[in-house]
Amino acid sequence: MSALSAAEIADGVRARTLDPVDVVERSLAAIEANEELNAVITVCADEALARARTGVSGPLAGVPVLVKDVLDTAGVRTTYGSSIYREHVPERTAAAVQRLEAAGAIVIGKANCHEFAWGVTGQNPHWGDVRNPLRPGRIAGGSSSGNAAALAAEICPLALGTDTGGSIRMPSACCGTVGYKPSFGKVPTDGCFPLCPSFDTIGPMARSVSDCALAYSMLALEPAPAPALEGLTVGLLDRPPAVGPPDGEPPADRRASAYVERLERLGARVVEVELPAPELDTWPLFYAEAATSHRATFPARRSEYGEDLRTKLDDAQAIGRREARAAKRAVDAWRERAADEPQVDLVVSPTLGVAEIPAADVSELAIRVPFSAFTRPFNYLGWAAVALGELQLAGRSDATVLGAALAWEEAYGSASVTGA
């Protein structure tokens, strides 16, 4: 049952060949059976079963969904992956969660994540580290780590994550699943603990592009596109732009070239491209907004934060207003330039900037910049991007990116088969 897709479950519930209570019970049992993954912080069994018993309808009727624990859920504990909010129970539900529930989805729990969604490894000093079911001994990726691990373990068919620098796409690549980051502003972020509002996005995670597209259509209130790659110009990206001096010079990476023949077989024209780079260091904007997001509790409750987040927020405190304003202007100018450059419909690249990383003794602070080198620029540019496991497609248009990903999946299968 847990291996069924979201579309298959919804079809079965609407046709009354599947009982939503049975569907939910099987997902709850799968959470318990996979407890060692540490993918879930809070299980809301009573609430989920009560909702299933009252009857559900809609495009996502009866579909169990895990919600990243930085998104508010009324009456269900929401910790933001922290110890400070260990007993926090919101009164309202995040707008994106409401949209999935309105389509018939049933929230079964809150997924583990990096503390306050700021990290790439899935390590959490308060709730424990998420384990990778696809590649044991490797990191699960972050920060939407519990979502990806649960999907890979077939606990549920659908999850809702957040992505500020790759937090949906990196764990999807690590765990061999699919994660979609919509273009900036497409999905409301109300009810999400902010990391950096200029880059924060909310999007679906699943085991297939088709399920992500179905959920996206509910989140963005627009139809899912048809599969389409023929006639598109696809830029092959092997060197991501640095977002500022701390990145250094990203090394060239030819992994995406392995996908060229397959793209061309589907009618795409593939050319090599470089993305425009920002004129100034843009990191000060990220840090300044993160500092603002935490001003109610940092530095006043500094000792209650994990070590790596304390270090990041200490650095954030040092950013001045003038520096942040200059970075904001640089980001705005970068986005304006990238509206026309490069002249391609899509960009293809690896999802991860670094190959698989062992979970033992890994330093999040040491790997976070190179690890997210290919995902982070698209948050800064506001583009849509999808991770099909280790393959990333990005572009200015949600319909183009999702349509191309659907065409790829239709021809070559799901992201669980990684590599070319």
Tab-separated table of C-alpha atoms in Angstrom:
chain	number	residue	atom	x	y	z
A	1	MET	CA	0.000	0.000	0.000
A	2	SER	CA	2.744	2.499	0.928
A	3	ALA	CA	4.389	1.873	-2.461
A	4	LEU	CA	1.342	3.237	-4.277
A	5	SER	CA	1.694	6.671	-5.808
A	6	ALA	CA	-0.295	9.646	-4.584
A	7	ALA	CA	-2.333	9.573	-7.802
A	8	GLU	CA	-3.087	5.859	-7.409
A	9	ILE	CA	-4.242	6.325	-3.816
A	10	ALA	CA	-6.444	9.291	-4.684
A	11	ASP	CA	-7.968	7.412	-7.629
A	12	GLY	CA	-8.677	4.405	-5.406
A	13	VAL	CA	-10.218	6.466	-2.605
A	14	ARG	CA	-12.454	8.354	-5.016
A	15	ALA	CA	-13.521	5.078	-6.671
A	16	ARG	CA	-14.046	3.531	-3.200
A	17	THR	CA	-11.695	0.668	-3.972
A	18	LEU	CA	-9.381	1.961	-1.242
A	19	ASP	CA	-10.403	2.856	2.300
A	20	PRO	CA	-8.631	6.049	3.448
A	21	VAL	CA	-8.518	4.708	7.000
A	22	ASP	CA	-6.642	1.628	5.804
A	23	VAL	CA	-4.301	3.801	3.746
A	24	VAL	CA	-3.485	5.986	6.758
A	25	GLU	CA	-3.071	3.027	9.101
A	26	ARG	CA	-0.535	1.463	6.756
A	27	SER	CA	1.502	4.669	6.614
A	28	LEU	CA	1.412	4.988	10.402
A	29	ALA	CA	2.592	1.386	10.697
A	30	ALA	CA	5.408	2.157	8.247
A	31	ILE	CA	6.552	5.069	10.430
A	32	GLU	CA	6.799	2.694	13.380
A	33	ALA	CA	8.537	-0.004	11.346
A	34	ASN	CA	11.156	2.489	10.126
A	35	GLU	CA	11.722	4.233	13.444
A	36	GLU	CA	15.490	3.807	13.101
A	37	LEU	CA	15.492	6.312	10.216
A	38	ASN	CA	14.497	9.080	12.636
A	39	ALA	CA	12.507	10.649	9.807
A	40	VAL	CA	9.555	11.858	11.904
A	41	ILE	CA	9.504	14.109	14.964
A	42	THR	CA	5.774	14.079	15.709
A	43	VAL	CA	3.216	11.496	14.587
A	44	CYS	CA	-0.377	12.765	14.482
A	45	ALA	CA	-2.140	9.393	14.312
A	46	ASP	CA	-5.348	10.397	16.088
A	47	GLU	CA	-5.844	13.495	13.947
A	48	ALA	CA	-5.065	11.638	10.711
A	49	LEU	CA	-7.384	8.725	11.448
A	50	ALA	CA	-10.190	11.039	12.520
A	51	ARG	CA	-9.885	12.941	9.247
A	52	ALA	CA	-9.826	9.698	7.242
A	53	ARG	CA	-12.971	8.439	8.988
A	54	THR	CA	-14.944	11.591	8.197
A	55	GLY	CA	-14.379	11.044	4.494
A	56	VAL	CA	-12.145	12.949	2.103
A	57	SER	CA	-12.463	13.971	-1.518
A	58	GLY	CA	-10.506	15.832	-4.139
A	59	PRO	CA	-7.444	15.295	-6.354
A	60	LEU	CA	-5.389	14.124	-3.334
A	61	ALA	CA	-8.198	12.234	-1.570
A	62	GLY	CA	-6.803	10.068	1.209
A	63	VAL	CA	-3.133	10.663	0.332
A	64	PRO	CA	-0.904	10.509	3.444
A	65	VAL	CA	1.513	13.443	3.548
A	66	LEU	CA	4.435	14.235	5.832
A	67	VAL	CA	4.951	17.923	6.526
A	68	LYS	CA	8.368	19.353	7.291
A	69	ASP	CA	8.436	20.513	10.892
A	70	VAL	CA	9.010	24.174	10.068
A	71	LEU	CA	5.471	24.471	8.673
A	72	ASP	CA	2.726	25.194	11.210
A	73	THR	CA	-0.072	22.698	11.770
A	74	ALA	CA	-2.936	23.775	14.034
A	75	GLY	CA	-3.206	21.581	17.116
A	76	VAL	CA	-0.150	19.503	16.180
A	77	ARG	CA	3.252	20.148	17.734
A	78	THR	CA	5.577	22.096	15.448
A	79	THR	CA	9.137	22.362	16.761
A	80	TYR	CA	10.951	23.976	13.797
A	81	GLY	CA	13.554	21.279	14.426
A	82	SER	CA	14.648	23.089	17.593
A	83	SER	CA	14.626	22.573	21.342
A	84	ILE	CA	13.363	26.109	21.956
A	85	TYR	CA	9.996	25.212	20.414
A	86	ARG	CA	9.898	21.662	21.763
A	87	GLU	CA	6.335	22.074	23.100
A	88	HIS	CA	5.070	24.599	20.554
A	89	VAL	CA	1.557	23.901	19.248
A	90	PRO	CA	0.372	26.452	16.648
A	91	GLU	CA	-3.182	27.709	16.460
A	92	ARG	CA	-3.170	28.039	12.675
A	93	THR	CA	-2.058	25.850	9.775
A	94	ALA	CA	0.380	27.045	7.125
A	95	ALA	CA	-1.320	28.143	3.905
A	96	ALA	CA	0.498	25.525	1.801
A	97	VAL	CA	-0.593	22.721	4.127
A	98	GLN	CA	-4.157	24.020	3.987
A	99	ARG	CA	-4.101	23.783	0.198
A	100	LEU	CA	-3.039	20.137	0.269
A	101	GLU	CA	-5.674	19.333	2.887
A	102	ALA	CA	-8.314	21.120	0.831
A	103	ALA	CA	-7.417	18.753	-2.007
A	104	GLY	CA	-8.030	15.757	0.284
A	105	ALA	CA	-4.525	14.998	1.599
A	106	ILE	CA	-4.153	13.742	5.176
A	107	VAL	CA	-1.233	14.916	7.342
A	108	ILE	CA	0.221	11.921	9.194
A	109	GLY	CA	3.165	13.581	10.902
A	110	LYS	CA	5.853	16.245	11.075
A	111	ALA	CA	9.147	15.363	9.418
A	112	ASN	CA	12.549	15.746	11.036
A	113	CYS	CA	14.815	18.403	9.539
A	114	HIS	CA	17.936	20.387	10.174
A	115	GLU	CA	17.454	22.830	13.043
A	116	PHE	CA	15.387	25.809	11.800
A	117	ALA	CA	15.882	24.437	8.241
A	118	TRP	CA	19.424	25.805	8.021
A	119	GLY	CA	21.725	22.954	7.069
A	120	VAL	CA	22.510	20.417	4.358
A	121	THR	CA	23.259	17.158	6.194
A	122	GLY	CA	20.073	16.148	8.016
A	123	GLN	CA	21.917	16.162	11.345
A	124	ASN	CA	19.874	17.504	14.240
A	125	PRO	CA	21.391	17.888	17.743
A	126	HIS	CA	17.960	17.981	19.420
A	127	TRP	CA	15.904	15.345	17.578
A	128	GLY	CA	18.629	13.101	16.221
A	129	ASP	CA	20.104	12.629	12.761
A	130	VAL	CA	18.007	11.408	9.848
A	131	ARG	CA	19.365	8.197	8.312
A	132	ASN	CA	19.489	7.519	4.601
A	133	PRO	CA	17.512	4.368	3.677
A	134	LEU	CA	18.847	4.273	0.105
A	135	ARG	CA	22.529	4.677	0.944
A	136	PRO	CA	23.127	3.564	4.551
A	137	GLY	CA	26.100	5.314	6.103
A	138	ARG	CA	25.713	8.389	3.879
A	139	ILE	CA	24.051	11.643	4.874
A	140	ALA	CA	20.368	12.008	4.026
A	141	GLY	CA	20.860	15.607	2.870
A	142	GLY	CA	19.096	18.633	4.222
A	143	SER	CA	17.304	20.394	5.349
A	144	SER	CA	14.112	18.527	4.305
A	145	SER	CA	15.839	15.284	5.252
A	146	GLY	CA	13.045	13.443	7.059
A	147	ASN	CA	10.740	13.945	4.081
A	148	ALA	CA	13.170	12.387	1.594
A	149	ALA	CA	14.075	9.493	3.881
A	150	ALA	CA	10.404	8.689	4.500
A	151	LEU	CA	9.637	8.746	0.786
A	152	ALA	CA	12.577	6.494	-0.035
A	153	ALA	CA	11.448	4.053	2.676
A	154	GLU	CA	7.893	4.066	1.226
A	155	ILE	CA	6.398	5.411	4.457
A	156	CYS	CA	4.228	7.823	2.468
A	157	PRO	CA	3.843	8.881	-1.170
A	158	LEU	CA	3.964	12.636	-0.675
A	159	ALA	CA	5.730	15.204	1.495
A	160	LEU	CA	5.865	18.971	1.802
A	161	GLY	CA	9.241	20.639	2.225
A	162	THR	CA	10.945	24.014	2.162
A	163	ASP	CA	13.878	25.139	0.036
A	164	THR	CA	16.026	28.224	0.651
A	165	GLY	CA	19.283	27.014	-0.901
A	166	GLY	CA	18.487	23.489	-2.037
A	167	SER	CA	16.742	22.019	1.010
A	168	ILE	CA	14.162	20.102	-1.045
A	169	ARG	CA	16.504	19.069	-3.843
A	170	MET	CA	19.633	17.984	-1.945
A	171	PRO	CA	17.912	15.349	0.230
A	172	SER	CA	15.970	14.182	-2.829
A	173	ALA	CA	19.286	13.564	-4.588
A	174	CYS	CA	20.786	11.846	-1.558
A	175	CYS	CA	17.790	9.537	-1.110
A	176	GLY	CA	16.962	8.913	-4.783
A	177	THR	CA	13.592	10.670	-4.783
A	178	VAL	CA	12.067	13.707	-6.541
A	179	GLY	CA	11.854	17.217	-5.119
A	180	TYR	CA	10.407	20.313	-6.751
A	181	LYS	CA	11.242	23.907	-5.836
A	182	PRO	CA	8.675	26.217	-7.448
A	183	SER	CA	9.675	29.609	-8.753
A	184	PHE	CA	9.805	32.332	-6.128
A	185	GLY	CA	6.380	33.471	-4.931
A	186	LYS	CA	4.350	30.699	-6.584
A	187	VAL	CA	3.380	29.004	-3.300
A	188	PRO	CA	2.451	31.059	-0.206
A	189	THR	CA	4.913	30.870	2.679
A	190	ASP	CA	2.500	32.045	5.400
A	191	GLY	CA	2.835	29.824	8.451
A	192	CYS	CA	6.405	28.758	7.689
A	193	PHE	CA	9.207	29.686	10.086
A	194	PRO	CA	11.280	31.985	7.870
A	195	LEU	CA	14.932	31.407	7.164
A	196	CYS	CA	15.556	34.042	4.475
A	197	PRO	CA	12.326	35.469	3.026
A	198	SER	CA	14.065	36.635	-0.163
A	199	PHE	CA	14.830	33.002	-1.034
A	200	ASP	CA	12.361	30.845	0.945
A	201	THR	CA	10.120	28.535	-1.082
A	202	ILE	CA	7.749	25.666	-0.281
A	203	GLY	CA	7.328	22.692	-2.582
A	204	PRO	CA	6.333	19.048	-2.966
A	205	MET	CA	8.494	15.961	-2.593
A	206	ALA	CA	7.556	12.500	-3.860
A	207	ARG	CA	8.906	9.380	-5.554
A	208	SER	CA	7.868	10.582	-8.995
A	209	VAL	CA	7.672	13.778	-11.000
A	210	SER	CA	4.013	13.075	-11.747
A	211	ASP	CA	3.115	13.099	-8.043
A	212	CYS	CA	5.128	16.304	-7.533
A	213	ALA	CA	3.306	17.892	-10.473
A	214	LEU	CA	-0.058	16.835	-9.057
A	215	ALA	CA	0.755	18.314	-5.645
A	216	TYR	CA	2.232	21.458	-7.207
A	217	SER	CA	-1.010	22.084	-9.080
A	218	MET	CA	-2.829	22.080	-5.728
A	219	LEU	CA	-0.213	24.290	-4.069
A	220	ALA	CA	-0.006	26.862	-6.865
A	221	LEU	CA	-3.683	26.629	-7.862
A	222	GLU	CA	-2.858	26.034	-11.510
A	223	PRO	CA	-3.039	23.023	-13.845
A	224	ALA	CA	-0.123	20.643	-14.062
A	225	PRO	CA	1.646	20.920	-17.437
A	226	ALA	CA	1.783	18.214	-20.084
A	227	PRO	CA	5.085	16.367	-20.658
A	228	ALA	CA	7.197	18.408	-23.092
A	229	LEU	CA	10.892	18.465	-23.942
A	230	GLU	CA	10.894	18.465	-27.733
A	231	GLY	CA	12.077	21.720	-29.238
A	232	LEU	CA	13.497	23.131	-25.998
A	233	THR	CA	16.993	24.560	-25.759
A	234	VAL	CA	18.733	23.097	-22.725
A	235	GLY	CA	21.858	24.639	-21.270
A	236	LEU	CA	24.449	22.236	-19.870
A	237	LEU	CA	25.835	23.753	-16.672
A	238	ASP	CA	29.118	22.379	-15.404
A	239	ARG	CA	30.279	25.354	-13.344
A	240	PRO	CA	27.784	27.080	-11.035
A	241	PRO	CA	28.237	30.777	-10.303
A	242	ALA	CA	29.556	31.755	-6.906
A	243	VAL	CA	27.072	33.778	-4.864
A	244	GLY	CA	29.903	35.537	-3.075
A	245	PRO	CA	33.572	35.319	-2.087
A	246	PRO	CA	33.039	32.621	0.599
A	247	ASP	CA	32.246	30.148	-2.170
A	248	GLY	CA	35.639	30.364	-3.818
A	249	GLU	CA	35.853	29.190	-7.424
A	250	PRO	CA	33.515	26.197	-7.924
A	251	PRO	CA	35.277	23.380	-9.775
A	252	ALA	CA	34.030	22.278	-13.175
A	253	ASP	CA	31.783	19.212	-12.956
A	254	ARG	CA	30.995	17.211	-16.084
A	255	ARG	CA	28.517	14.767	-14.509
A	256	ALA	CA	25.514	16.327	-16.261
A	257	SER	CA	27.089	15.683	-19.684
A	258	ALA	CA	26.108	12.036	-19.233
A	259	TYR	CA	22.479	13.101	-19.741
A	260	VAL	CA	22.993	14.928	-23.051
A	261	GLU	CA	22.242	11.994	-25.339
A	262	ARG	CA	19.005	11.219	-23.506
A	263	LEU	CA	17.873	14.839	-23.674
A	264	GLU	CA	18.618	15.009	-27.379
A	265	ARG	CA	16.729	11.753	-27.917
A	266	LEU	CA	13.653	13.525	-26.549
A	267	GLY	CA	14.045	16.373	-29.029
A	268	ALA	CA	15.954	18.909	-26.936
A	269	ARG	CA	18.850	20.968	-28.251
A	270	VAL	CA	21.683	20.927	-25.719
A	271	VAL	CA	24.269	23.717	-25.534
A	272	GLU	CA	26.920	24.558	-22.971
A	273	VAL	CA	26.145	27.618	-20.853
A	274	GLU	CA	27.306	29.669	-17.925
A	275	LEU	CA	24.911	31.446	-15.619
A	276	PRO	CA	25.549	35.141	-15.018
A	277	ALA	CA	27.225	35.867	-11.718
A	278	PRO	CA	26.339	38.565	-9.174
A	279	GLU	CA	28.395	41.731	-9.201
A	280	LEU	CA	28.837	41.769	-5.423
A	281	ASP	CA	28.944	39.320	-2.534
A	282	THR	CA	25.313	38.310	-1.904
A	283	TRP	CA	25.847	36.334	1.318
A	284	PRO	CA	25.217	39.402	3.546
A	285	LEU	CA	21.547	39.417	2.475
A	286	PHE	CA	21.153	35.751	3.457
A	287	TYR	CA	22.799	36.299	6.833
A	288	ALA	CA	20.978	39.553	7.566
A	289	GLU	CA	17.568	38.011	6.914
A	290	ALA	CA	18.453	34.934	8.975
A	291	ALA	CA	19.458	37.181	11.870
A	292	THR	CA	16.118	38.978	11.624
A	293	SER	CA	14.241	35.669	11.601
A	294	HIS	CA	15.873	34.702	14.903
A	295	ARG	CA	15.978	38.033	16.714
A	296	ALA	CA	13.293	36.913	19.209
A	297	THR	CA	15.529	34.105	20.502
A	298	PHE	CA	19.098	34.849	19.381
A	299	PRO	CA	21.387	35.748	21.028
A	300	ALA	CA	19.133	35.770	24.123
A	301	ARG	CA	18.795	31.966	24.048
A	302	ARG	CA	22.017	31.205	22.226
A	303	SER	CA	22.912	28.238	24.442
A	304	GLU	CA	19.776	26.395	23.332
A	305	TYR	CA	20.869	26.344	19.689
A	306	GLY	CA	23.006	23.591	18.171
A	307	GLU	CA	26.677	24.280	17.635
A	308	ASP	CA	26.651	24.770	13.858
A	309	LEU	CA	23.603	27.057	13.956
A	310	ARG	CA	25.155	29.115	16.770
A	311	THR	CA	28.199	29.654	14.563
A	312	LYS	CA	26.094	30.754	11.587
A	313	LEU	CA	23.979	33.122	13.655
A	314	ASP	CA	27.065	34.559	15.358
A	315	ASP	CA	28.329	35.422	11.864
A	316	ALA	CA	24.914	36.811	10.961
A	317	GLN	CA	25.013	39.231	13.896
A	318	ALA	CA	28.061	40.908	12.381
A	319	ILE	CA	26.299	41.946	9.142
A	320	GLY	CA	25.575	45.660	8.936
A	321	ARG	CA	22.554	47.294	7.307
A	322	ARG	CA	24.589	48.954	4.565
A	323	GLU	CA	26.229	45.655	3.656
A	324	ALA	CA	22.845	43.897	3.565
A	325	ARG	CA	21.281	46.618	1.398
A	326	ALA	CA	24.160	46.399	-1.091
A	327	ALA	CA	23.717	42.632	-1.273
A	328	LYS	CA	19.974	43.061	-1.863
A	329	ARG	CA	20.652	45.402	-4.775
A	330	ALA	CA	23.139	42.873	-6.169
A	331	VAL	CA	20.560	40.074	-5.971
A	332	ASP	CA	17.919	42.225	-7.669
A	333	ALA	CA	20.335	43.132	-10.469
A	334	TRP	CA	21.402	39.487	-10.811
A	335	ARG	CA	17.774	38.371	-11.167
A	336	GLU	CA	17.115	41.076	-13.754
A	337	ARG	CA	20.121	40.038	-15.831
A	338	ALA	CA	19.211	36.335	-15.577
A	339	ALA	CA	15.738	37.066	-16.945
A	340	ASP	CA	17.395	37.090	-20.392
A	341	GLU	CA	20.746	35.357	-19.857
A	342	PRO	CA	21.462	32.679	-20.846
A	343	GLN	CA	19.021	32.351	-23.735
A	344	VAL	CA	17.872	28.812	-22.979
A	345	ASP	CA	14.587	27.257	-21.862
A	346	LEU	CA	16.173	24.993	-19.262
A	347	VAL	CA	19.444	24.397	-17.477
A	348	VAL	CA	20.600	20.861	-16.678
A	349	SER	CA	23.176	20.135	-13.990
A	350	PRO	CA	24.016	17.704	-11.217
A	351	THR	CA	21.877	18.270	-8.139
A	352	LEU	CA	24.720	17.912	-5.663
A	353	GLY	CA	27.980	19.814	-5.827
A	354	VAL	CA	29.833	17.046	-3.992
A	355	ALA	CA	29.544	13.282	-4.344
A	356	GLU	CA	27.992	11.152	-1.594
A	357	ILE	CA	29.231	12.121	1.860
A	358	PRO	CA	29.648	9.688	4.777
A	359	ALA	CA	27.479	10.547	7.776
A	360	ALA	CA	30.209	9.754	10.293
A	361	ASP	CA	32.231	12.754	11.472
A	362	VAL	CA	30.936	15.045	8.724
A	363	SER	CA	31.194	18.793	9.386
A	364	GLU	CA	28.109	20.623	8.126
A	365	LEU	CA	29.931	23.944	8.227
A	366	ALA	CA	32.718	22.543	6.043
A	367	ILE	CA	30.564	20.996	3.309
A	368	ARG	CA	27.498	23.228	3.063
A	369	VAL	CA	28.824	25.669	0.453
A	370	PRO	CA	30.297	23.175	-2.045
A	371	PHE	CA	27.473	20.679	-1.431
A	372	SER	CA	24.802	23.208	-2.440
A	373	ALA	CA	26.794	24.830	-5.260
A	374	PHE	CA	24.362	23.722	-7.990
A	375	THR	CA	21.122	24.235	-6.067
A	376	ARG	CA	21.655	27.560	-4.305
A	377	PRO	CA	21.915	29.841	-7.381
A	378	PHE	CA	18.341	29.038	-8.406
A	379	ASN	CA	17.014	30.250	-5.050
A	380	TYR	CA	18.876	33.515	-5.533
A	381	LEU	CA	17.554	33.829	-9.094
A	382	GLY	CA	14.039	32.759	-8.102
A	383	TRP	CA	13.893	30.085	-10.821
A	384	ALA	CA	11.973	26.821	-10.621
A	385	ALA	CA	14.106	23.689	-10.188
A	386	VAL	CA	13.483	19.973	-9.850
A	387	ALA	CA	15.763	17.221	-8.589
A	388	LEU	CA	15.168	13.844	-10.194
A	389	GLY	CA	17.546	12.123	-7.858
A	390	GLU	CA	21.002	13.196	-9.015
A	391	LEU	CA	19.753	15.153	-12.054
A	392	GLN	CA	18.600	18.774	-11.727
A	393	LEU	CA	16.533	20.705	-14.264
A	394	ALA	CA	15.974	24.422	-13.705
A	395	GLY	CA	14.368	27.275	-15.570
A	396	ARG	CA	12.393	30.496	-15.360
A	397	SER	CA	9.010	28.852	-16.016
A	398	ASP	CA	7.385	26.307	-13.691
A	399	ALA	CA	5.405	24.848	-16.580
A	400	THR	CA	8.548	24.393	-18.676
A	401	VAL	CA	10.571	22.790	-15.880
A	402	LEU	CA	7.805	20.444	-14.766
A	403	GLY	CA	6.812	19.602	-18.336
A	404	ALA	CA	10.396	18.676	-19.198
A	405	ALA	CA	10.765	16.603	-16.029
A	406	LEU	CA	7.525	14.773	-16.811
A	407	ALA	CA	8.777	14.014	-20.319
A	408	TRP	CA	12.063	12.709	-18.908
A	409	GLU	CA	10.214	10.496	-16.437
A	410	GLU	CA	7.809	9.245	-19.104
A	411	ALA	CA	10.761	8.124	-21.228
A	412	TYR	CA	13.317	6.992	-18.651
A	413	GLY	CA	11.513	6.261	-15.404
A	414	SER	CA	11.603	7.617	-11.885
A	415	ALA	CA	14.414	9.194	-9.917
A	416	SER	CA	14.962	6.017	-7.921
A	417	VAL	CA	17.154	4.914	-10.839
A	418	THR	CA	19.982	7.419	-10.511
A	419	GLY	CA	22.754	8.104	-12.931
A	420	ALA	CA	22.587	8.252	-16.720
